[in-house]
Coordinates of C-alpha atoms and ligand atoms in Angstrom, one line a residue:
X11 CA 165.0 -87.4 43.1
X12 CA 162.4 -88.1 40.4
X13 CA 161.8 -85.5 38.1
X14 CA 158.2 -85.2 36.5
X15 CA 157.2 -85.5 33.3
X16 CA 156.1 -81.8 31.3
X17 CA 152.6 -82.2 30.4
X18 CA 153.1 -80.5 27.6
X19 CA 155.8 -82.9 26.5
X20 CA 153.3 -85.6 27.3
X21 CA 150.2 -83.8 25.6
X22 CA 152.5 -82.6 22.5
X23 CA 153.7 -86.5 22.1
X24 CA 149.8 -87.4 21.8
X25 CA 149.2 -84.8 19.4
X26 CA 152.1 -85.8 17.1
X27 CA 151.5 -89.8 17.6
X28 CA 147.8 -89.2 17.0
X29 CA 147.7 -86.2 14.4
X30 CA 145.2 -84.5 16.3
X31 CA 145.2 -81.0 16.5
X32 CA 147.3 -79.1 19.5
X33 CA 145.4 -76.9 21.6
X34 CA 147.5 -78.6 24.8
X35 CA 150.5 -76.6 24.3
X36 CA 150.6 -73.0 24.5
X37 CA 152.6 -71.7 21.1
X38 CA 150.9 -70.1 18.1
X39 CA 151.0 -71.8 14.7
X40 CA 152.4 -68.2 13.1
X41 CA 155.6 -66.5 13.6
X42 CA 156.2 -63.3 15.0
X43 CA 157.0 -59.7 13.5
X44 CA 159.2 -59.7 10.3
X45 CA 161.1 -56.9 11.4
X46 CA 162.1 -58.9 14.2
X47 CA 163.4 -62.0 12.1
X48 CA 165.2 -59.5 10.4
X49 CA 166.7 -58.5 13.1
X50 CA 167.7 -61.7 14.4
X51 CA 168.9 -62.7 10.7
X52 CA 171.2 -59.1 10.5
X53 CA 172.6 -60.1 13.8
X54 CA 174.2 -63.3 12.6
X55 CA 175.6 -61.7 9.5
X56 CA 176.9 -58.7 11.3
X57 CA 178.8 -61.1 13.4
X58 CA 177.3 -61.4 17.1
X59 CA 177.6 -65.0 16.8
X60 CA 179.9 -65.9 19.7
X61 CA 179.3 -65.7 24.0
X62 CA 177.4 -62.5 25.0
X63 CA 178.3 -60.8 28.1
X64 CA 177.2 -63.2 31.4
X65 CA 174.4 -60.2 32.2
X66 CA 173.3 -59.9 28.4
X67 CA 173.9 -57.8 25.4
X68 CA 173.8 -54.5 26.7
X69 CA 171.3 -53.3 23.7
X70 CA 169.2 -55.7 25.1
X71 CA 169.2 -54.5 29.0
X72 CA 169.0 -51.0 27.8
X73 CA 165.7 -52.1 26.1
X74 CA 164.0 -54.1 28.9
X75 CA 164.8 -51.3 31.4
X76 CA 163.8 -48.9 28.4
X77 CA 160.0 -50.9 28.3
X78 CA 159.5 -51.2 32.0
X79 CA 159.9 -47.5 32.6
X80 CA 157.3 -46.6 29.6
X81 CA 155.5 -49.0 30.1
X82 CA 154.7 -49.2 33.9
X83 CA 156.8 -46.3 35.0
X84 CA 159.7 -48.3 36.5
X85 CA 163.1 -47.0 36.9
X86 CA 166.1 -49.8 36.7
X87 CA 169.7 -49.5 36.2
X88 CA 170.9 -51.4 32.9
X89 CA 173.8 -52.3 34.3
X90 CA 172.9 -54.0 38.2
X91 CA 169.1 -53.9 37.9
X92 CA 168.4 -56.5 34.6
X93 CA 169.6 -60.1 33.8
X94 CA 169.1 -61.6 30.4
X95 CA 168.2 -65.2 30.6
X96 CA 167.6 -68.3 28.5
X97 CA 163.4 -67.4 28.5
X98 CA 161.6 -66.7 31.7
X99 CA 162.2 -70.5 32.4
X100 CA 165.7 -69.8 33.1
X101 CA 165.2 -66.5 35.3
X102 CA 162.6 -68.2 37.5
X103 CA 165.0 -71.6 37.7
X104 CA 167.8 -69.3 38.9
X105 CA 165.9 -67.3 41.1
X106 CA 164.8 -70.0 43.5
X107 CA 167.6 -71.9 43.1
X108 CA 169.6 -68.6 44.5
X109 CA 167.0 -67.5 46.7
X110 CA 165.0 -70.5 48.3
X111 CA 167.3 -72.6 51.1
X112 CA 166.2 -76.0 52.7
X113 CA 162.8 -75.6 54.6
X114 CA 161.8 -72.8 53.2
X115 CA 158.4 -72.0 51.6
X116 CA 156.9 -70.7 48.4
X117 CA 153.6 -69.4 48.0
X118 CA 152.3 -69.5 44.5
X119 CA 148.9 -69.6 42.8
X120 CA 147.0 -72.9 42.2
X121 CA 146.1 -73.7 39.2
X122 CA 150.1 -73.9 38.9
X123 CA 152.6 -73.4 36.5
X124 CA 154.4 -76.5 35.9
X125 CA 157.8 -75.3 36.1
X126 CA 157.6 -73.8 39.4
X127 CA 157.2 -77.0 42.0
X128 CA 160.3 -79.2 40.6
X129 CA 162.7 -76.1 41.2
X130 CA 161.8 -75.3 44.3
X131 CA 161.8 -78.7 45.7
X132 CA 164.9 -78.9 43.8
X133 CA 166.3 -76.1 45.9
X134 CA 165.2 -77.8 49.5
X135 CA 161.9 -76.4 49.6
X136 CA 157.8 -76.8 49.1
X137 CA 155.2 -75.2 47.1
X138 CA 152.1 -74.3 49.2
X139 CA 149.2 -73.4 46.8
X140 CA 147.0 -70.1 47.1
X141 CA 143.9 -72.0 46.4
X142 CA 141.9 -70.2 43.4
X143 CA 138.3 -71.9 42.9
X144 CA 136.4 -71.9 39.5
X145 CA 135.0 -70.0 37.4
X146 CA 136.1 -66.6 39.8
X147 CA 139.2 -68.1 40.2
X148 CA 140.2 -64.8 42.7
X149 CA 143.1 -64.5 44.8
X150 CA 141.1 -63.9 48.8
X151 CA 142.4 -62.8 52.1
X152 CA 141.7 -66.3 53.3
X153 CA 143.4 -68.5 50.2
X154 CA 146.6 -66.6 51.2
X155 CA 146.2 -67.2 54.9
X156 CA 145.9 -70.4 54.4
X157 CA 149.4 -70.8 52.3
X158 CA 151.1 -68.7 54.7
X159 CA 152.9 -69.8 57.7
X160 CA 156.2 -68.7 59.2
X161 CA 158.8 -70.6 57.0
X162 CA 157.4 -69.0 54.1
X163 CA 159.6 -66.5 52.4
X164 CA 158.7 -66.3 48.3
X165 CA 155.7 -65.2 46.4
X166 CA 156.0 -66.7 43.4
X167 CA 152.8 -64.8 41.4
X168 CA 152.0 -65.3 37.7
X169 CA 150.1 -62.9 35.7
X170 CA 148.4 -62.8 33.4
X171 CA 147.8 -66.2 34.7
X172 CA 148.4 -69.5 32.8
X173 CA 146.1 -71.5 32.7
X174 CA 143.2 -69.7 33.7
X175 CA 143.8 -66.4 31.6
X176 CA 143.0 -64.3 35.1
X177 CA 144.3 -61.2 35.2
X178 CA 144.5 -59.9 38.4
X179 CA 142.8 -56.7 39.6
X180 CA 144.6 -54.0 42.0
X181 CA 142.5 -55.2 44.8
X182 CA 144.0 -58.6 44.9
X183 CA 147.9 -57.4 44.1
X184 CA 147.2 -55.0 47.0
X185 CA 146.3 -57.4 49.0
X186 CA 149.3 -59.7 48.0
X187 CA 151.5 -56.7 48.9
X188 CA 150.4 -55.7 52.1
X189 CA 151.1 -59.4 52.7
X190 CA 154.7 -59.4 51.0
X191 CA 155.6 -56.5 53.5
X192 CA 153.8 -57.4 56.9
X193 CA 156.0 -60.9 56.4
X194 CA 158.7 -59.8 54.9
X195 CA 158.6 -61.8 51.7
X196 CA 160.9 -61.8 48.6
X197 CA 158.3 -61.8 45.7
X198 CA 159.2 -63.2 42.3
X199 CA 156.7 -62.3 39.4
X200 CA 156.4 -64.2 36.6
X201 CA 155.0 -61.8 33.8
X202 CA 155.3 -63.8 30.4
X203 CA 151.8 -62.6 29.0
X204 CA 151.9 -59.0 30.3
X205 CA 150.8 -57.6 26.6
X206 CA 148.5 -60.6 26.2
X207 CA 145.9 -58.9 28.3
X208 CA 142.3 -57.9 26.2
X209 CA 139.9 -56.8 29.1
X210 CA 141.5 -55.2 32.7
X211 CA 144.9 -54.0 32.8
X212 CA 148.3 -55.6 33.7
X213 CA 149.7 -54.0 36.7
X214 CA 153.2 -55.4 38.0
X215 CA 153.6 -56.2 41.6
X216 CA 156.9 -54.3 41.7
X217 CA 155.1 -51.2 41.1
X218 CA 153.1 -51.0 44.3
X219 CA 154.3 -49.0 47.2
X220 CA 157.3 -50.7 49.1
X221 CA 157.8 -53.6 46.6
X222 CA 160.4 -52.5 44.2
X223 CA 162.8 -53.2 46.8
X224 CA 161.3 -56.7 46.9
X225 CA 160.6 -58.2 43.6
X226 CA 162.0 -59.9 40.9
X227 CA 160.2 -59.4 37.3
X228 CA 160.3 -62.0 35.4
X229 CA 159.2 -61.7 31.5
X230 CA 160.4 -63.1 28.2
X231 CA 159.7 -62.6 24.4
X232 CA 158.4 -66.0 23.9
X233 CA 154.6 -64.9 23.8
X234 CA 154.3 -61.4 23.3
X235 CA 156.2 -61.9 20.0
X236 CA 154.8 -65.1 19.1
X237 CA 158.1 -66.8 19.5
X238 CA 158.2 -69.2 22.0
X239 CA 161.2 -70.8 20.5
X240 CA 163.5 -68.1 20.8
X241 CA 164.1 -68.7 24.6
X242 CA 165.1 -65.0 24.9
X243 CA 163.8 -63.6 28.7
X244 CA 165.2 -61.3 31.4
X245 CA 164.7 -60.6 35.4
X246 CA 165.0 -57.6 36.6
X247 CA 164.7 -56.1 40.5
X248 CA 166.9 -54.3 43.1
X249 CA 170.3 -55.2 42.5
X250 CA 171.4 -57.0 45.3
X251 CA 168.5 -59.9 44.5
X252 CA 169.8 -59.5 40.7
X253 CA 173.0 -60.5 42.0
X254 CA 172.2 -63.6 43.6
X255 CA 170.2 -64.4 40.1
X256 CA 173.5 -63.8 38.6
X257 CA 175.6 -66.0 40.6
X258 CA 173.8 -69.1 39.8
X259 CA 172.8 -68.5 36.2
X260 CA 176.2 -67.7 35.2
X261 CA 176.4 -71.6 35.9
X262 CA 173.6 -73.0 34.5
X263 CA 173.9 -71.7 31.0
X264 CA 176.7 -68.9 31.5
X265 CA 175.3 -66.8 28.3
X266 CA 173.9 -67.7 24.3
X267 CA 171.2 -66.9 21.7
X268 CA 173.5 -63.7 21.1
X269 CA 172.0 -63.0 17.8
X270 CA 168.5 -63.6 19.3
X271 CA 169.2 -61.3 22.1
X272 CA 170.1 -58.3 19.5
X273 CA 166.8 -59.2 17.7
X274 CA 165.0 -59.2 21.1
X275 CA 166.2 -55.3 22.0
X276 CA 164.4 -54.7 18.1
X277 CA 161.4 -56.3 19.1
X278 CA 161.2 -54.5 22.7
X279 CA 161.6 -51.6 21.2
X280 CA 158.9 -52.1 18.4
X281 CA 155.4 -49.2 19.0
X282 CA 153.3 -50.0 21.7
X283 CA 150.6 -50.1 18.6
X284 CA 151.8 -52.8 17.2
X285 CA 151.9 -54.9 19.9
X286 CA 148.0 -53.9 21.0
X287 CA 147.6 -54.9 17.3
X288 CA 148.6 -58.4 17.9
X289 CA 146.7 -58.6 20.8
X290 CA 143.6 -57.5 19.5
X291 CA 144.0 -60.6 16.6
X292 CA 144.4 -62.8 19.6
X293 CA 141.2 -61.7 21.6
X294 CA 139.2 -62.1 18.3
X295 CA 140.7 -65.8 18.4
X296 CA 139.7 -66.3 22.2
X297 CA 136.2 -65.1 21.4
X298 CA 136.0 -67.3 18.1
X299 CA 137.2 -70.2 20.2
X300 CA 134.6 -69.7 23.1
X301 CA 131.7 -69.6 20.2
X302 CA 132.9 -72.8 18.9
X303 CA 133.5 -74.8 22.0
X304 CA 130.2 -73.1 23.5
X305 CA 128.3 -74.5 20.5
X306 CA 130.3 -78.1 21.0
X307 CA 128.0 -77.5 24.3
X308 CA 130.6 -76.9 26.9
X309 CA 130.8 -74.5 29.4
X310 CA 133.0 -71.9 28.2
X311 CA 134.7 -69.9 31.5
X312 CA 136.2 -66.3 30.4
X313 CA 139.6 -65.6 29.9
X314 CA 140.7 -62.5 30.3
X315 CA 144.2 -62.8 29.0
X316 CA 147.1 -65.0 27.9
X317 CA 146.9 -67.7 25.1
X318 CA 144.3 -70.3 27.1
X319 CA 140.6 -70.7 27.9
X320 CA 139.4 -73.3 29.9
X321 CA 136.1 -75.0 29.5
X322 CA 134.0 -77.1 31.6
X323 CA 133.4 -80.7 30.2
X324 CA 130.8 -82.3 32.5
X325 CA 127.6 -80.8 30.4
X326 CA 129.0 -83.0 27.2
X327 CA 130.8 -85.6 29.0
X328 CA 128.7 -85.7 32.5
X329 CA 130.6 -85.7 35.9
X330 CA 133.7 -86.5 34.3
X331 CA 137.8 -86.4 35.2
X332 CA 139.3 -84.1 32.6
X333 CA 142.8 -85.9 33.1
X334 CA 141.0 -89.3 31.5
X335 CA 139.2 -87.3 29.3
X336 CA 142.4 -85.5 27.8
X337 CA 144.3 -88.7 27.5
X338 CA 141.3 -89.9 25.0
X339 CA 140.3 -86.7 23.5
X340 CA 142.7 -87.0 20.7
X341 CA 141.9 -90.2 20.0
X342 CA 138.0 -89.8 20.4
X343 CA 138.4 -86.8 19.1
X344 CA 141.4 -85.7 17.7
X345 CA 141.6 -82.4 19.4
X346 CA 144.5 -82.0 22.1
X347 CA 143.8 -80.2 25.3
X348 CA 145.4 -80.3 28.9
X349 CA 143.7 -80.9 32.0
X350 CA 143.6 -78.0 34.9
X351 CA 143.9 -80.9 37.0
X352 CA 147.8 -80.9 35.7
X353 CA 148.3 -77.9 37.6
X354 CA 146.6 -78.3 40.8
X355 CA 148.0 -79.5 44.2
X356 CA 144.9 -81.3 44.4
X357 CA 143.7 -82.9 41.6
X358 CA 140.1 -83.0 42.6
X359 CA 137.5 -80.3 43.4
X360 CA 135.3 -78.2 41.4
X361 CA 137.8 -77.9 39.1
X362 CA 138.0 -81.4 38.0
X363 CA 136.3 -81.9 35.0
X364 CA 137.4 -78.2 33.7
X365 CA 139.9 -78.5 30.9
X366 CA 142.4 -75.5 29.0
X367 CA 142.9 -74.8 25.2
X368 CA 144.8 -72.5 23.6
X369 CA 143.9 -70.2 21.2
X370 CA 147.0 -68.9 19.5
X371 CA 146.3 -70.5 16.2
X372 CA 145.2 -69.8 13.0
X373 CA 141.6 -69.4 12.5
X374 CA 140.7 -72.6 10.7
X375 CA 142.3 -74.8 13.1
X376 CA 140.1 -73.4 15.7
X377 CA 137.4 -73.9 13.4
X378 CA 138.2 -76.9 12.4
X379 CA 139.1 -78.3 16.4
X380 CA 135.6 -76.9 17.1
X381 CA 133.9 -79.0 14.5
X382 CA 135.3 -81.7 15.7
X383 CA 134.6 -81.5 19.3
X384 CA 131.1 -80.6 18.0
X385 CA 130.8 -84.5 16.5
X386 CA 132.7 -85.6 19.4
X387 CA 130.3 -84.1 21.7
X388 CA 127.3 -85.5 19.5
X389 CA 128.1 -89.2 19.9
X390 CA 128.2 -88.6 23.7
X391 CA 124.7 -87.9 24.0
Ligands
LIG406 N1 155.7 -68.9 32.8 C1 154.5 -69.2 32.3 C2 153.3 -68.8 33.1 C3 154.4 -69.7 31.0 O1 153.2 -70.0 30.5 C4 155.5 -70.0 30.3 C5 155.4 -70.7 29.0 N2 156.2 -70.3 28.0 C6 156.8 -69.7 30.8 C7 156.8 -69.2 32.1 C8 158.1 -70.0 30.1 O2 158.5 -69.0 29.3 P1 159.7 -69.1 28.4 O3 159.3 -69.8 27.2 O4 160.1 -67.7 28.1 O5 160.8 -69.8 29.1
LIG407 N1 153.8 -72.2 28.5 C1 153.3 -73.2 27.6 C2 152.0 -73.7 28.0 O1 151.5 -73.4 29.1 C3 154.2 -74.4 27.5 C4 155.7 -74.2 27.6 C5 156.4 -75.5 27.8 O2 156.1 -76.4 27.0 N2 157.2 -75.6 28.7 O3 151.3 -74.3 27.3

């Protein structure tokens, strides 16, 4: 079986072979807290340099169960309830692979992640796409009728969504429970930009009525931190589905990044002000990007979370495919971006000629990308 090809391995490649600048792949262009460097840098000196424990360094369970109870009020057990993993990728790889069986089903947002579709074919089963349209992109009673059918038995739900920067409301997650519970389904949330959230308010799925017992969280240090390359995450639900995670990521990658996980329990444990701090920097950047591309004359759709904002094209570029578009973009106009057609079940639609770019960069890039999609634009009049 054919793997795919990461977009972002694709898009990155252009960027590098091109020298345009990267707003494709989502990871800022500045590290993350010193303290938390510090951390990771102490750790290696003070010797925690070998295997860590198959669940994770206990510092580092204590702290994830420590941040989901202050943070959203959820009670876990350190010891059954959380499973350090190599970044979220790893928990969500090992959590279909343990939990999705030939002919099964997994529901899961479209626009999708791109991770999420190899694995569970990988696994013996099929992605069917809740079908968000533009520029609402809201999860309805009818989009997750239409995904459902009686072989399904995973929500797979991500948000704050990537790539639209949705975050979703109560009414929608209450919806997506009632559903989870009238068909008995085995949720997995992936949660990656829970602190990157600047209007609304992250709720978790697991902390609705009658889905604790039902949901894997999924979250990593990669974003929040601005670290993407530490590839330090964790999953944590009842203890039973942590298990299962257990017994088939203890064979994937066993355990590693010991000094990393020590530096990870710092940066979990860090105020809860400074990581609104960071998050208010980023919202300045989203706002300073949608100026720019707005005045570039696209049509900027809000974000209301995460590291991306998508734009619509077609008033620069006329009806348009944003797939051909991106593949020229750096070289018409050396700014990177991704298509949302590379995470849609169906390429087509009104969502077509829309296109994501990342705002975790410094502020003169995103000048500086603006500008040039400003000339860029220009010359296609
Ligand atoms: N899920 C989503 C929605 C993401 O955007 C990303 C990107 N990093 C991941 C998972 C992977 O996270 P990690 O780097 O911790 O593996
Ligand atoms: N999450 C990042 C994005 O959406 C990419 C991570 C990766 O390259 N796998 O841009």
């Amino acid at each position: 079986m054919a793997a795919p090809t990461s977009i972002f391995s694709v898009m990155t490649g252009l960027a590098i072979e091109t020298g345009a600048i990267n707003l494709g792949q989502g990871f800022p262009d500045e590290d993350g807290p010193a303290a938390i460097l510090d951390a990771a840098a102490q750790a290696m000196r003070d010797g925690h340099n070998q295997y860590a424990p198959p669940k994770g360094v206990p510092a580092l369970r204590e702290a994830v169960a420590a941040h989901q109870s202050r943070s959203y009020g959820l009670s876990l057990d350190p010891e059954t309830e959380v499973q350090v993993t190599f970044g979220a990728t790893e928990a969500l790889a090992a959590a279909l692979l343990a939990l999705v069986d030939h002919g099964d089903e997994v529901i899961a947002l479209d626009p999708t992640y791109d991770s999420y579709r190899p694995i569970v074919e990988r696994a013996g089963g099929s992605l069917r796409p809740i079908v968000l349209e533009p520029p609402a992109w809201r999860v309805t009673e009818e989009s997750v009728l239409q995904a459902l059918n009686p072989r399904t038995r995973i929500l797979l739900l991500n948000s704050p969504h990537n790539p639209t920067g949705r975050v979703l409301d109560r009414s929608e997650l209450e919806l997506l429970a009632a559903l989870c519970i009238e068909h008995d389904l085995i949720a997995i949330t992936d949660e990656v930009y829970e602190h990157l959230v600047f209007d609304g308010e992250h709720v978790p799925l697991a902390s609705l009525p009658g889905m604790r017992e039902r949901t894997l969280t999924v979250s990593s240090i990669g974003k929040t931190y601005a670290l993407t390359g530490w590839k330090i995450g964790w999953i944590s639900g009842p203890s039973e589905l942590v298990a299962q995670v257990h017994a088939i990521k203890q064979f994937l990658t066993f355990s590693g990044g010991t000094p990393l996980q020590h530096a990870a329990a710092v940066a979990l444990d860090l105020p809860d002000a400074d990581i609104r701090a960071a998050a208010d920097v980023l919202a300045g950047k989203r706002d300073r990007l949608a100026t720019g591309l707005q005045a570039a004359g696209l049509d900027v759709l809000p974000s209301a979370g995460t590291y991306f904002l998508n734009a619509d094209v077609s008033p620069v570029a006329g009806d348009t495919n944003a797939t051909e578009l991106c593949l020229r973009l750096p070289h018409d106009a050396g700014v990177v971006a991704i298509p949302i057609a590379a995470f849609r079940a169906n390429p087509g639609g009104p969502a077509r000629s829309i296109v994501r770019f990342a705002f975790c960069k410094r502020d003169e890039v995103l000048d500086e990308a603006c500008e040039r999609l400003a000339a860029w634009g220009a010359r296609q009049r």
